[in-house]
CSV table of C-alpha atoms in Angstrom, one decimal:
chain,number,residue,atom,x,y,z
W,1,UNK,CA,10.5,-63.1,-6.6
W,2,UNK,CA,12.5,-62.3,-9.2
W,3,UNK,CA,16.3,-61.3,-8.8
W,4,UNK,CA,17.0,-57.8,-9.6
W,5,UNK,CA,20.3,-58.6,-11.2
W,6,UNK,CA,22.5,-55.8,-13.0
W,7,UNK,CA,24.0,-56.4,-16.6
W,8,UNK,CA,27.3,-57.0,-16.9
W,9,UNK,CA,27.8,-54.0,-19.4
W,10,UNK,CA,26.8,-50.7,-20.5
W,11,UNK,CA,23.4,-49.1,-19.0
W,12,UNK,CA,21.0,-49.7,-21.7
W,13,UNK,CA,18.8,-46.4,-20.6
W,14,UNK,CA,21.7,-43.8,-18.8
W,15,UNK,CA,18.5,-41.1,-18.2
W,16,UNK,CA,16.8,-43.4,-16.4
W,17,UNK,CA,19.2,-45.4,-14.6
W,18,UNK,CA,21.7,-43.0,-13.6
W,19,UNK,CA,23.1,-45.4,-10.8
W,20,UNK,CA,26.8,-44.2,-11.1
W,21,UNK,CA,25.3,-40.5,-10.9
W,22,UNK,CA,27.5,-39.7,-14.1
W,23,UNK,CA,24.5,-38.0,-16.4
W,24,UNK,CA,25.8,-34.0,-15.9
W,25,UNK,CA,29.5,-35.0,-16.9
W,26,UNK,CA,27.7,-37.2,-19.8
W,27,UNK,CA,25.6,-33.8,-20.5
W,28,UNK,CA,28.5,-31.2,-20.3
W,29,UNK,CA,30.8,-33.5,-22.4
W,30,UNK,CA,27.9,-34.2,-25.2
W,31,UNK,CA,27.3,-29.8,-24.9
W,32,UNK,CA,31.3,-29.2,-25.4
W,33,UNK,CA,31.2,-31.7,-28.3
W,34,UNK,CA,28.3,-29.7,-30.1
W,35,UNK,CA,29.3,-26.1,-29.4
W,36,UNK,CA,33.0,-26.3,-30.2
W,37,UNK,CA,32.8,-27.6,-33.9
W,38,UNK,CA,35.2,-25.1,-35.2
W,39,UNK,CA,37.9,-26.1,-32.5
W,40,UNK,CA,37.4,-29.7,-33.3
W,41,UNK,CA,38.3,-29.5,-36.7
W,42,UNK,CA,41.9,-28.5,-35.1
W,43,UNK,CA,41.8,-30.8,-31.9
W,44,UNK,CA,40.4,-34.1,-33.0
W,45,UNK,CA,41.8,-36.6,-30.9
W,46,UNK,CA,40.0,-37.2,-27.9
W,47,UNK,CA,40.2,-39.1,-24.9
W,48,UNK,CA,37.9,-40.0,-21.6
W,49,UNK,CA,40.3,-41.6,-19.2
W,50,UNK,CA,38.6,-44.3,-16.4
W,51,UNK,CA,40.0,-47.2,-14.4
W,52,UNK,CA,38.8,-50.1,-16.3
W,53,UNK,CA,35.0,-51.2,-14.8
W,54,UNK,CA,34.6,-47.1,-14.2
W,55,UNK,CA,31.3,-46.9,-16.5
W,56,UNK,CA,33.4,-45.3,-19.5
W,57,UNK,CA,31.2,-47.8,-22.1
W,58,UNK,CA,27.9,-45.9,-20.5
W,59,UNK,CA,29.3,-43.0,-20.5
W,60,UNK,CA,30.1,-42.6,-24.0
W,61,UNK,CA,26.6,-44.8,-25.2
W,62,UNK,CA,25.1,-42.0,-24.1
W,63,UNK,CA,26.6,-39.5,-25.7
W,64,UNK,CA,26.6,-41.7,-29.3
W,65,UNK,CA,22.7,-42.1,-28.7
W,66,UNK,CA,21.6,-38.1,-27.2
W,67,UNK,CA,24.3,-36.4,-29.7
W,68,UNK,CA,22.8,-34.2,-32.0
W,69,UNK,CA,22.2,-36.0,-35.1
W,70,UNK,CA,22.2,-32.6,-37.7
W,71,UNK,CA,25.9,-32.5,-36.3
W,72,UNK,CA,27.5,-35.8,-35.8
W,73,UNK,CA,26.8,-38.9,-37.4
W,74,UNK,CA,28.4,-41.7,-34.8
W,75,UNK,CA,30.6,-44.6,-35.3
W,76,UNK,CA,30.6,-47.1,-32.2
W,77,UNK,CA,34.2,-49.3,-32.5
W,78,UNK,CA,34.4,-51.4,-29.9
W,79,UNK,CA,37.8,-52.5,-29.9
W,80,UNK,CA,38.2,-56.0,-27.9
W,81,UNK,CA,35.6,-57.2,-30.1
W,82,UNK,CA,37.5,-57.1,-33.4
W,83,UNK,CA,41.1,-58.0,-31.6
W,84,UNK,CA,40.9,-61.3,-33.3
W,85,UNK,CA,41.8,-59.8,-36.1
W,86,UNK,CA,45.6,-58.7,-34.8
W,87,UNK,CA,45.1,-55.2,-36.6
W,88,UNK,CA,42.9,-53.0,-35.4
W,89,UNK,CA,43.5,-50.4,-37.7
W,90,UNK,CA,41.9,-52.6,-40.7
W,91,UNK,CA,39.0,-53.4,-38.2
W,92,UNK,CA,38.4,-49.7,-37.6
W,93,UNK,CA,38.4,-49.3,-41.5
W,94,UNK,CA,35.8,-52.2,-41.5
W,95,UNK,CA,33.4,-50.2,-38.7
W,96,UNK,CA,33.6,-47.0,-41.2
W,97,UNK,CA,32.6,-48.8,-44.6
W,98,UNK,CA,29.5,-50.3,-42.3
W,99,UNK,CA,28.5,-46.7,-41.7
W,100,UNK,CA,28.5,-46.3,-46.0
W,101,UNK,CA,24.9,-46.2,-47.4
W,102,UNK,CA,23.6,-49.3,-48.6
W,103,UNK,CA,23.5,-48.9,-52.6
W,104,UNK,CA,24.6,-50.0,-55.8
W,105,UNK,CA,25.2,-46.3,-56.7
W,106,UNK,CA,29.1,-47.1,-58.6
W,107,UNK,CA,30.6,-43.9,-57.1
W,108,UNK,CA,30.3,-44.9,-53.4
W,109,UNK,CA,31.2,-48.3,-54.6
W,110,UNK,CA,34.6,-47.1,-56.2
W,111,UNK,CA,35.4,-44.8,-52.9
W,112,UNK,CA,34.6,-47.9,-50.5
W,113,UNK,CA,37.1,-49.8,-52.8
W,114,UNK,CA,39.6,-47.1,-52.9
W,115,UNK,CA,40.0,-46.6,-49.3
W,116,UNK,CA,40.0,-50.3,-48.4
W,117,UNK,CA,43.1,-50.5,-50.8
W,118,UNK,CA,44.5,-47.0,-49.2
W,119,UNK,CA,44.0,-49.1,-46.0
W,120,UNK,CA,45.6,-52.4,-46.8
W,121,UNK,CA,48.6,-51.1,-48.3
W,122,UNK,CA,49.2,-48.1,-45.4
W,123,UNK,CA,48.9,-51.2,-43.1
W,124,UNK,CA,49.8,-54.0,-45.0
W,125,UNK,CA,52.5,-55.0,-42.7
W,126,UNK,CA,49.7,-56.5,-40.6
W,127,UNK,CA,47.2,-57.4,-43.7
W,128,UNK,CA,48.3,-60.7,-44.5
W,129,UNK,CA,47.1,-62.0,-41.6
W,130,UNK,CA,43.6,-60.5,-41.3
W,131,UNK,CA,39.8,-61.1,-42.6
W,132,UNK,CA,37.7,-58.5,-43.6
W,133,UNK,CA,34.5,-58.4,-44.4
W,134,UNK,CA,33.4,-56.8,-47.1
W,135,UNK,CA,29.0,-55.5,-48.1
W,136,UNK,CA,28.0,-56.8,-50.9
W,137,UNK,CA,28.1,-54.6,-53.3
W,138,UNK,CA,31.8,-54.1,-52.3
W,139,UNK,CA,32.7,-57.6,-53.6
W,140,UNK,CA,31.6,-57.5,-56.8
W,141,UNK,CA,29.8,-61.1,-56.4
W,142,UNK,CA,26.2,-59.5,-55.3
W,143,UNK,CA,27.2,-62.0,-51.7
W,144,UNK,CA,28.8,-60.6,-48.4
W,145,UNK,CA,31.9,-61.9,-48.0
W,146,UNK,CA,35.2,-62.7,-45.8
W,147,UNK,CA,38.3,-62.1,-47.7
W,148,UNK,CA,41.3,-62.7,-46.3
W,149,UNK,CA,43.8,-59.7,-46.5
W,150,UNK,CA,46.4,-61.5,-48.6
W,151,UNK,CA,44.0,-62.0,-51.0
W,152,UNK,CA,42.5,-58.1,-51.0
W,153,UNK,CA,46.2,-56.9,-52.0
W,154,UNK,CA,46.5,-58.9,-54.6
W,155,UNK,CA,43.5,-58.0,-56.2
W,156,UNK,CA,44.3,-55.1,-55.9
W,157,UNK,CA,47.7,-54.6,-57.1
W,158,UNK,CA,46.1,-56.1,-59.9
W,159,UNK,CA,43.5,-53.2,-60.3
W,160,UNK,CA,46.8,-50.9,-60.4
W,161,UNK,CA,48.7,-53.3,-63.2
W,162,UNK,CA,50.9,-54.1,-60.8
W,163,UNK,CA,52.0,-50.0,-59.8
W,164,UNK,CA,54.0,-50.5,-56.3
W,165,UNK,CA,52.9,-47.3,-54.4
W,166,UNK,CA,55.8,-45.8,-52.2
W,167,UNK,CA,55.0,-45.1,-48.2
W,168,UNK,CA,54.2,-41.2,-49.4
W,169,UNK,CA,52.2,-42.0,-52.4
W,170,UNK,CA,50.6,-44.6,-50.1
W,171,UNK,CA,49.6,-42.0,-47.7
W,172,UNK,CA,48.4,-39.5,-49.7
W,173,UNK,CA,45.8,-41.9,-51.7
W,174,UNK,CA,44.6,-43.3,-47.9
W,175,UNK,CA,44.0,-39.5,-47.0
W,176,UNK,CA,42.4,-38.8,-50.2
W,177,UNK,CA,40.2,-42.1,-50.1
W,178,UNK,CA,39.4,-41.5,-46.4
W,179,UNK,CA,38.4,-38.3,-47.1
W,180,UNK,CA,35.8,-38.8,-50.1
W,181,UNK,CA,34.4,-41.6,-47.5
W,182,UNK,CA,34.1,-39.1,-44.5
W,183,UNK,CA,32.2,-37.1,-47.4
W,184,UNK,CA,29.4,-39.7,-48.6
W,185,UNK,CA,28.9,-40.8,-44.7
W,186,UNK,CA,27.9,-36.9,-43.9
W,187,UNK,CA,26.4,-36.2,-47.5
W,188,UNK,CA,23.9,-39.2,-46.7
W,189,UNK,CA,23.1,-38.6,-43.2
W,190,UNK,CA,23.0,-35.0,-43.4
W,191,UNK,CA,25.1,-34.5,-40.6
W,192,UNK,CA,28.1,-31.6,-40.0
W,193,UNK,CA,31.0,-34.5,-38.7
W,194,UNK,CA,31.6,-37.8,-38.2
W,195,UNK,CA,32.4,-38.9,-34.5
W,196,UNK,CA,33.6,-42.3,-34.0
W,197,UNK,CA,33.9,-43.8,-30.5
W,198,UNK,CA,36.8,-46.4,-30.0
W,199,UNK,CA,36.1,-48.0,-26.7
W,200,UNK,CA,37.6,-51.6,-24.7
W,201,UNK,CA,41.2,-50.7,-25.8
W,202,UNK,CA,42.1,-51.5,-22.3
W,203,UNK,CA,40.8,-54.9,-22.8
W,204,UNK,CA,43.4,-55.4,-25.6
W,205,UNK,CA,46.6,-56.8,-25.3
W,206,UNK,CA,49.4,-53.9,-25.1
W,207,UNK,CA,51.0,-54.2,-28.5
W,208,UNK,CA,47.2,-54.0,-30.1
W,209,UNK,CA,46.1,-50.5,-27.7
W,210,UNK,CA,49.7,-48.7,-29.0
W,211,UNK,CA,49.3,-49.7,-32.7
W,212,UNK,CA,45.4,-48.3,-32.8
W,213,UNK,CA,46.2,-45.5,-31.5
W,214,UNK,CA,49.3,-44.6,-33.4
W,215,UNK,CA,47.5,-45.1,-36.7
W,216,UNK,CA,44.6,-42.5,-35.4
W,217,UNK,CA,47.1,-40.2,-34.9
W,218,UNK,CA,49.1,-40.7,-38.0
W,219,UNK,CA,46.5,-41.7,-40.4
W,220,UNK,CA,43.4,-41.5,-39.2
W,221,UNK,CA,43.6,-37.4,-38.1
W,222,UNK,CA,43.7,-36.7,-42.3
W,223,UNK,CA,40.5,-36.5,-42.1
W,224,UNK,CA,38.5,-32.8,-42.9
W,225,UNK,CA,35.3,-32.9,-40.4
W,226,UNK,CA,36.2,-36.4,-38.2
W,227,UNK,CA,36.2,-36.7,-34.2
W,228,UNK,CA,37.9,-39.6,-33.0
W,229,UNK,CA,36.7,-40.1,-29.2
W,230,UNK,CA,38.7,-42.8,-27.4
W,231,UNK,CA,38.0,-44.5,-23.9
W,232,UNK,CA,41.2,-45.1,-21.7
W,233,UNK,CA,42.3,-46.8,-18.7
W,234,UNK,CA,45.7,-44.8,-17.9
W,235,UNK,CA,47.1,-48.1,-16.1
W,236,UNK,CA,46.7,-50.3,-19.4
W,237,UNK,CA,48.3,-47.5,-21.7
W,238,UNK,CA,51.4,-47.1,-19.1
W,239,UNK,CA,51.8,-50.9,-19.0
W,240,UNK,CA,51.7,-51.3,-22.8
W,241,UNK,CA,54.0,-48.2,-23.3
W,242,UNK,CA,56.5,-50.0,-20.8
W,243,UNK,CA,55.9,-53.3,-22.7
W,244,UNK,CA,57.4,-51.8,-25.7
W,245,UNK,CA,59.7,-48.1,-24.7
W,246,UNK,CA,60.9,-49.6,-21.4
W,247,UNK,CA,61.6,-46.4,-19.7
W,248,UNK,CA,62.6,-44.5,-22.9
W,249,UNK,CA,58.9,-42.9,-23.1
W,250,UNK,CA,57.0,-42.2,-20.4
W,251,UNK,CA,53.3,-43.0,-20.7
W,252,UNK,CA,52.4,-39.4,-19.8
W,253,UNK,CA,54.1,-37.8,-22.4
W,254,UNK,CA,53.2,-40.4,-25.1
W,255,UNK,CA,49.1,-39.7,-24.3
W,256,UNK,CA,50.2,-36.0,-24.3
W,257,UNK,CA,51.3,-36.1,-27.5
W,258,UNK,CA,48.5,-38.1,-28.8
W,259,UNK,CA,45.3,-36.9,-27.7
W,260,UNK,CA,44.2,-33.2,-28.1
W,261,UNK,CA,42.0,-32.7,-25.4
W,262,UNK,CA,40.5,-35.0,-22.5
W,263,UNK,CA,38.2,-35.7,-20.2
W,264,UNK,CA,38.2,-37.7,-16.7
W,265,UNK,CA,35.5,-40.0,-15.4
W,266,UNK,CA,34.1,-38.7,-12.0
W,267,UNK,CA,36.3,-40.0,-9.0
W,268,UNK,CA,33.1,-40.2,-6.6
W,269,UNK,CA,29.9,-41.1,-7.4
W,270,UNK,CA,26.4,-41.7,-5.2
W,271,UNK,CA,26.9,-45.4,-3.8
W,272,UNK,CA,23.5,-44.1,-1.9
W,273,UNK,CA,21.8,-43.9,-5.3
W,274,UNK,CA,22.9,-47.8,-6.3
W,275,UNK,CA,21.9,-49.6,-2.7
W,276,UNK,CA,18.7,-47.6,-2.9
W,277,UNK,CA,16.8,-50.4,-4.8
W,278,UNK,CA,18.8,-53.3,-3.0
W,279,UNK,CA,17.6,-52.6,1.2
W,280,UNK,CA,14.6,-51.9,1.8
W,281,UNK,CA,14.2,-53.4,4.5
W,282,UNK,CA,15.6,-53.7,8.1
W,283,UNK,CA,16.3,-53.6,11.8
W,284,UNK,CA,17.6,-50.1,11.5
W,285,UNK,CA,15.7,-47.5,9.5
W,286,UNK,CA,16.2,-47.9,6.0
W,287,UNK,CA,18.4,-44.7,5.8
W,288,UNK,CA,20.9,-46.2,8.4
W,289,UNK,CA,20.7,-49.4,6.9
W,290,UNK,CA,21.8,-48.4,3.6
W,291,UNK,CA,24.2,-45.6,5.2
W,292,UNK,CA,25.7,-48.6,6.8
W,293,UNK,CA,26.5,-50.6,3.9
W,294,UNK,CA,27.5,-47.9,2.0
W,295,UNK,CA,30.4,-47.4,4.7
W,296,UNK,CA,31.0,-50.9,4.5
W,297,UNK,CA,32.2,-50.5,0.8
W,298,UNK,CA,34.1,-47.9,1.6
W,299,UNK,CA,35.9,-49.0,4.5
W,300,UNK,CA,37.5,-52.0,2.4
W,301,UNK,CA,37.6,-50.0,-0.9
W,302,UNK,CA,35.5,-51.8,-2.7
W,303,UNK,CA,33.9,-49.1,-5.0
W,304,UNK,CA,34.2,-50.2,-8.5
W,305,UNK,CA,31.2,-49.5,-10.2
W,306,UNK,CA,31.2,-53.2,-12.0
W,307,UNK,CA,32.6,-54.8,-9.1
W,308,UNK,CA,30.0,-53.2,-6.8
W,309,UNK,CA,27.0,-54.6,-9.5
W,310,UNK,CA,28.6,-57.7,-9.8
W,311,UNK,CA,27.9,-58.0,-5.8
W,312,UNK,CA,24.4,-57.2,-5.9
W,313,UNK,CA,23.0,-59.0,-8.5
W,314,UNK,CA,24.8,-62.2,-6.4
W,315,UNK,CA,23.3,-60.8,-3.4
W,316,UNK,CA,19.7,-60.3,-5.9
W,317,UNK,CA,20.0,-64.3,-6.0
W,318,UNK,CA,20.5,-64.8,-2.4
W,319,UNK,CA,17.1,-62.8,-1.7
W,320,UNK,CA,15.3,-64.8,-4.4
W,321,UNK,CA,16.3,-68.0,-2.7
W,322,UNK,CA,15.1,-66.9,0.4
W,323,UNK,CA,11.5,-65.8,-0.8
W,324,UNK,CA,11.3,-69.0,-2.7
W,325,UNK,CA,7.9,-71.0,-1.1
W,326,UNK,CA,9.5,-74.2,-2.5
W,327,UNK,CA,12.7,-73.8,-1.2
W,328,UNK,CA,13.8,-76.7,1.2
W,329,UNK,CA,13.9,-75.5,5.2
W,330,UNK,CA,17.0,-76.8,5.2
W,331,UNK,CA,18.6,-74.6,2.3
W,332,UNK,CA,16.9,-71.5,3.5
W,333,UNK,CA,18.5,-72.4,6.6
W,334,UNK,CA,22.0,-71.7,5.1
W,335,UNK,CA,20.6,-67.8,3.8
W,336,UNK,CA,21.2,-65.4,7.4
W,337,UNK,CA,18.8,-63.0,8.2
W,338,UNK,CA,19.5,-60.6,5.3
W,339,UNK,CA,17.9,-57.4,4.4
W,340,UNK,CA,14.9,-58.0,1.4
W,341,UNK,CA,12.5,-56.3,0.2
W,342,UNK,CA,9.3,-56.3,2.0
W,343,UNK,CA,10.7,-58.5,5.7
W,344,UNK,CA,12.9,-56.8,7.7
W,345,UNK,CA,16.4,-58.1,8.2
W,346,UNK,CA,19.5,-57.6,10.4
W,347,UNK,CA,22.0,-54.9,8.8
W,348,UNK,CA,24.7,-56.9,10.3
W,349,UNK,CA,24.2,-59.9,9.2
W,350,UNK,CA,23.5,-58.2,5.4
W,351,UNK,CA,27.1,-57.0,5.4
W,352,UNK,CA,28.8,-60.1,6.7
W,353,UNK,CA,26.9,-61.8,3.4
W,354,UNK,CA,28.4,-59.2,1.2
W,355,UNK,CA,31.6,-59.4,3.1
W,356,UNK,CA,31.5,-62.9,1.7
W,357,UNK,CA,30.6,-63.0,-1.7
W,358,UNK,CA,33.1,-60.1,-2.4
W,359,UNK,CA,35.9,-62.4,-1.1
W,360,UNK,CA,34.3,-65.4,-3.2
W,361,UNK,CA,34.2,-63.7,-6.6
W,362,UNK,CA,37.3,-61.1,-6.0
W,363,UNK,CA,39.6,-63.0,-3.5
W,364,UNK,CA,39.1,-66.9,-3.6
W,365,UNK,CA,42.6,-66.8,-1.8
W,366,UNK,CA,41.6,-65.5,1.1
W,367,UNK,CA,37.9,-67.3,1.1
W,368,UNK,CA,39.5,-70.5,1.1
W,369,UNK,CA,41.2,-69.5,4.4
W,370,UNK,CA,38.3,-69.2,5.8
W,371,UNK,CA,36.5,-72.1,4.4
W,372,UNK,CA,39.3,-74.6,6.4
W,373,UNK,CA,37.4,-73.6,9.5
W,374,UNK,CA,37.9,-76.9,11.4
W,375,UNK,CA,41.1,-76.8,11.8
W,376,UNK,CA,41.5,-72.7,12.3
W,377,UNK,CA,38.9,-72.4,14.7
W,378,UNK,CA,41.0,-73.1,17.7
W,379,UNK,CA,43.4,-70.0,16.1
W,380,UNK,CA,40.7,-68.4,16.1
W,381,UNK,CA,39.6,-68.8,19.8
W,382,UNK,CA,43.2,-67.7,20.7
W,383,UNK,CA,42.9,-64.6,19.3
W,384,UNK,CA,39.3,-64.2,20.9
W,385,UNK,CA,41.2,-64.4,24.2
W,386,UNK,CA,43.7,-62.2,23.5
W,387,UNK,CA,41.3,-59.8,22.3
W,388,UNK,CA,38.0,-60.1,24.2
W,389,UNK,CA,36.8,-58.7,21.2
W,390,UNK,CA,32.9,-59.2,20.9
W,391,UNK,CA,32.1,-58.7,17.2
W,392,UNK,CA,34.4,-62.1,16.8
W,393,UNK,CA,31.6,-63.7,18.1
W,394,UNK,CA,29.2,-62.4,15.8
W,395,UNK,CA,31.7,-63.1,12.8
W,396,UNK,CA,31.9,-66.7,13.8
W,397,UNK,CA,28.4,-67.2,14.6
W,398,UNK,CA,27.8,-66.7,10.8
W,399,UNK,CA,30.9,-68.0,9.0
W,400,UNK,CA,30.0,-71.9,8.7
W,401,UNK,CA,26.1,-71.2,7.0
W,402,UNK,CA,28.0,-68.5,5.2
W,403,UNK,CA,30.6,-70.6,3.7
W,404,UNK,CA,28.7,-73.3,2.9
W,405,UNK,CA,25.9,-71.2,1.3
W,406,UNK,CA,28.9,-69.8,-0.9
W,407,UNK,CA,28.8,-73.8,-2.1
W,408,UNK,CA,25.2,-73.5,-3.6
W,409,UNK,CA,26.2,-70.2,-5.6
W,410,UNK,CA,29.3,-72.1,-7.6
């Protein structure tokens, strides 16, 4: 049998693997994005705020890939990708040339120049130290390219004869430049605006998530007919904007000020709908079962979306183990009675499993507690005493195969 396991990352097919239940906010977002293009010209800035793991990635794939394409043609900037770089701004500029058509044609060659030197010397306190790449028929060579930044400005200030640009001048021929590439990108896929999605800038270190989106705001908002659509964990914006205010801005005020309009990922969502595939099986009906479980979760607030796939496809592995013909007796020994597909299996012993695993992966602290059992087991008894509480029994009947099964899964 082969493990179910989940990816790691964004849903690949939202429609048909709505697990997280998130498709009508998906739907009504994507609906307000199309039928409000006037108001977006003036409100451009947008934010979807999620606890990091929240499905804000899927969320916005979705949208990218069911958008209408006779209105927006999408950028996808990935943010924590291009950290590397230590100015995310320049990497952003990067992601926009890639959207340029592919061409010798010397016009859109001139603008992808232009607005590469608009970029480096708006941002060129961080240039120096950054590598971009550059298409082909940017370079000049008839070769892609990496050229470090240093090296851009200079070839640059050489195009000008040496002209030093002041910070206004410098701003104006950015806007200019980013405008006449916002207009080949939409003259050559026929579409009404650009909408670029900056995602995983709650990955990035704090001093990288404030400078990217200061320069949207400042910079990026020149142009005519562009969306900007940014994912957000509040938590990592309020720790960066401490990390450099202090308590002189408040991370509230600072978004408010920011973003134009935003959106929230849903705080509930069907756990039902996710353990559905998982238990099949079991002692109870397979309603109750599941029922069950999903209280389980929710009793010890365990309801990250990520976290909660993370679990399963571990659990996934247990269950292939156990329907393995060639496993050993004495390994399948180690795997309790656990809820699979097509054999029935004891509820109880299911959750104590996932009780287990969860520790493992989320709280090796407290796992290794546990795992010392020789020499906490007479605690252990005392509190039985005291107690006279029956489901210790059951808990201890299971810990030893539990823990050491927890060995095989390292």
């Amino acid at each position: 049998m082969k493990p179910k396991l989940l990816a790691n990352r964004e849903l690949d097919n939202y429609a048909d693997n709505d697990s997280f239940d998130f498709l009508n906010k998906a739907n009504a977002i994507k609906y307000f994005l199309e039928q409000n293009l006037e108001e977006l010209t003036r409100n451009n800035m947008l934010v979807l705020y999620g606890d990091w793991g929240s499905g804000k990635t899927s969320l916005m794939k979705y949208i990218e890939q069911n958008i209408d394409k006779t209105i927006y043609k999408s950028v996808f900037f990935h943010a924590w990708e291009h950290e590397k770089d230590e100015n995310l701004a320049l990497s952003l500029c990067d992601a926009l040339t890639e959207a340029l058509p592919k061409t010798t044609n010397t016009e859109i060659i001139a603008a992808a120049k232009a607005f590469m030197r608009g970029a480096l010397t708006v941002f060129k306190s961080f240039a120096s130290g950054v590598t971009m790449k550059m298409p082909a028929a940017f370079t000049g060579f008839g070769l892609d390219m990496e050229i470090s930044g240093e090296k851009i400005i200079k070839a640059f200030n050489n195009e000008l004869d040496g002209e030093k640009l002041s910070f206004f001048k410098s701003n104006e021929a950015f806007k200019k430049s980013f405008q006449k590439i916002e207009e080949i990108i939409l003259k050559s896929s026929k579409a009404k605006k650009l909408l670029v999605f900056v995602d995983d800038l709650d990955r990035c270190e704090p001093e990288n998530v404030l400078n990217l989106i200061t320069a949207l705001k400042l910079f990026f908002t020149y142009g005519k007919n562009s969306v900007f659509f940014c994912g957000l964990d509040k938590e990592a914006v309020t720790k960066a904007v401490k990390t450099k205010y202090q308590d002189v801005v408040k991370a509230e005020e600072y978004l408010e000020k920011v973003f134009d309009i935003s959106f929230n990922m849903p705080k509930t969502y069907s756990l039902t709908k996710m353990l559905e595939p998982h238990f099949k099986g079991g002692k109870l009906s397979n309603e109750v079962a599941i029922a069950t479980i999903e209280d389980f979760f929710k009793t010890i607030d365990f309801t990250t979306p990520r976290h909660i796939k993370k679990v399963l496809s571990k659990y996934e592995i247990l269950k292939s183990f156990k329907a393995l013909s060639s496993m050993p007796d004495n390994i399948k020994a180690l795997i309790p009675n656990i809820i699979e597909d097509d054999n029935e299996g004891n509820v109880f012993e299911t959750i104590y499993c996932l009780f287990f695993i969860i520790l493992y992966e989320f709280h090796i602290d407290k796992f290794e507690e546990l795992e010392n059992y020789d020499q906490r087991i007479k605690k252990y008894r005392v509190i039985y005493s005291e107690t006279n509480a029956t489901s210790i029994i059951l808990v201890f009947g299971h810990l030893r195969p539990l823990i050491r099964l927890e060995h095989l899964t390292k």
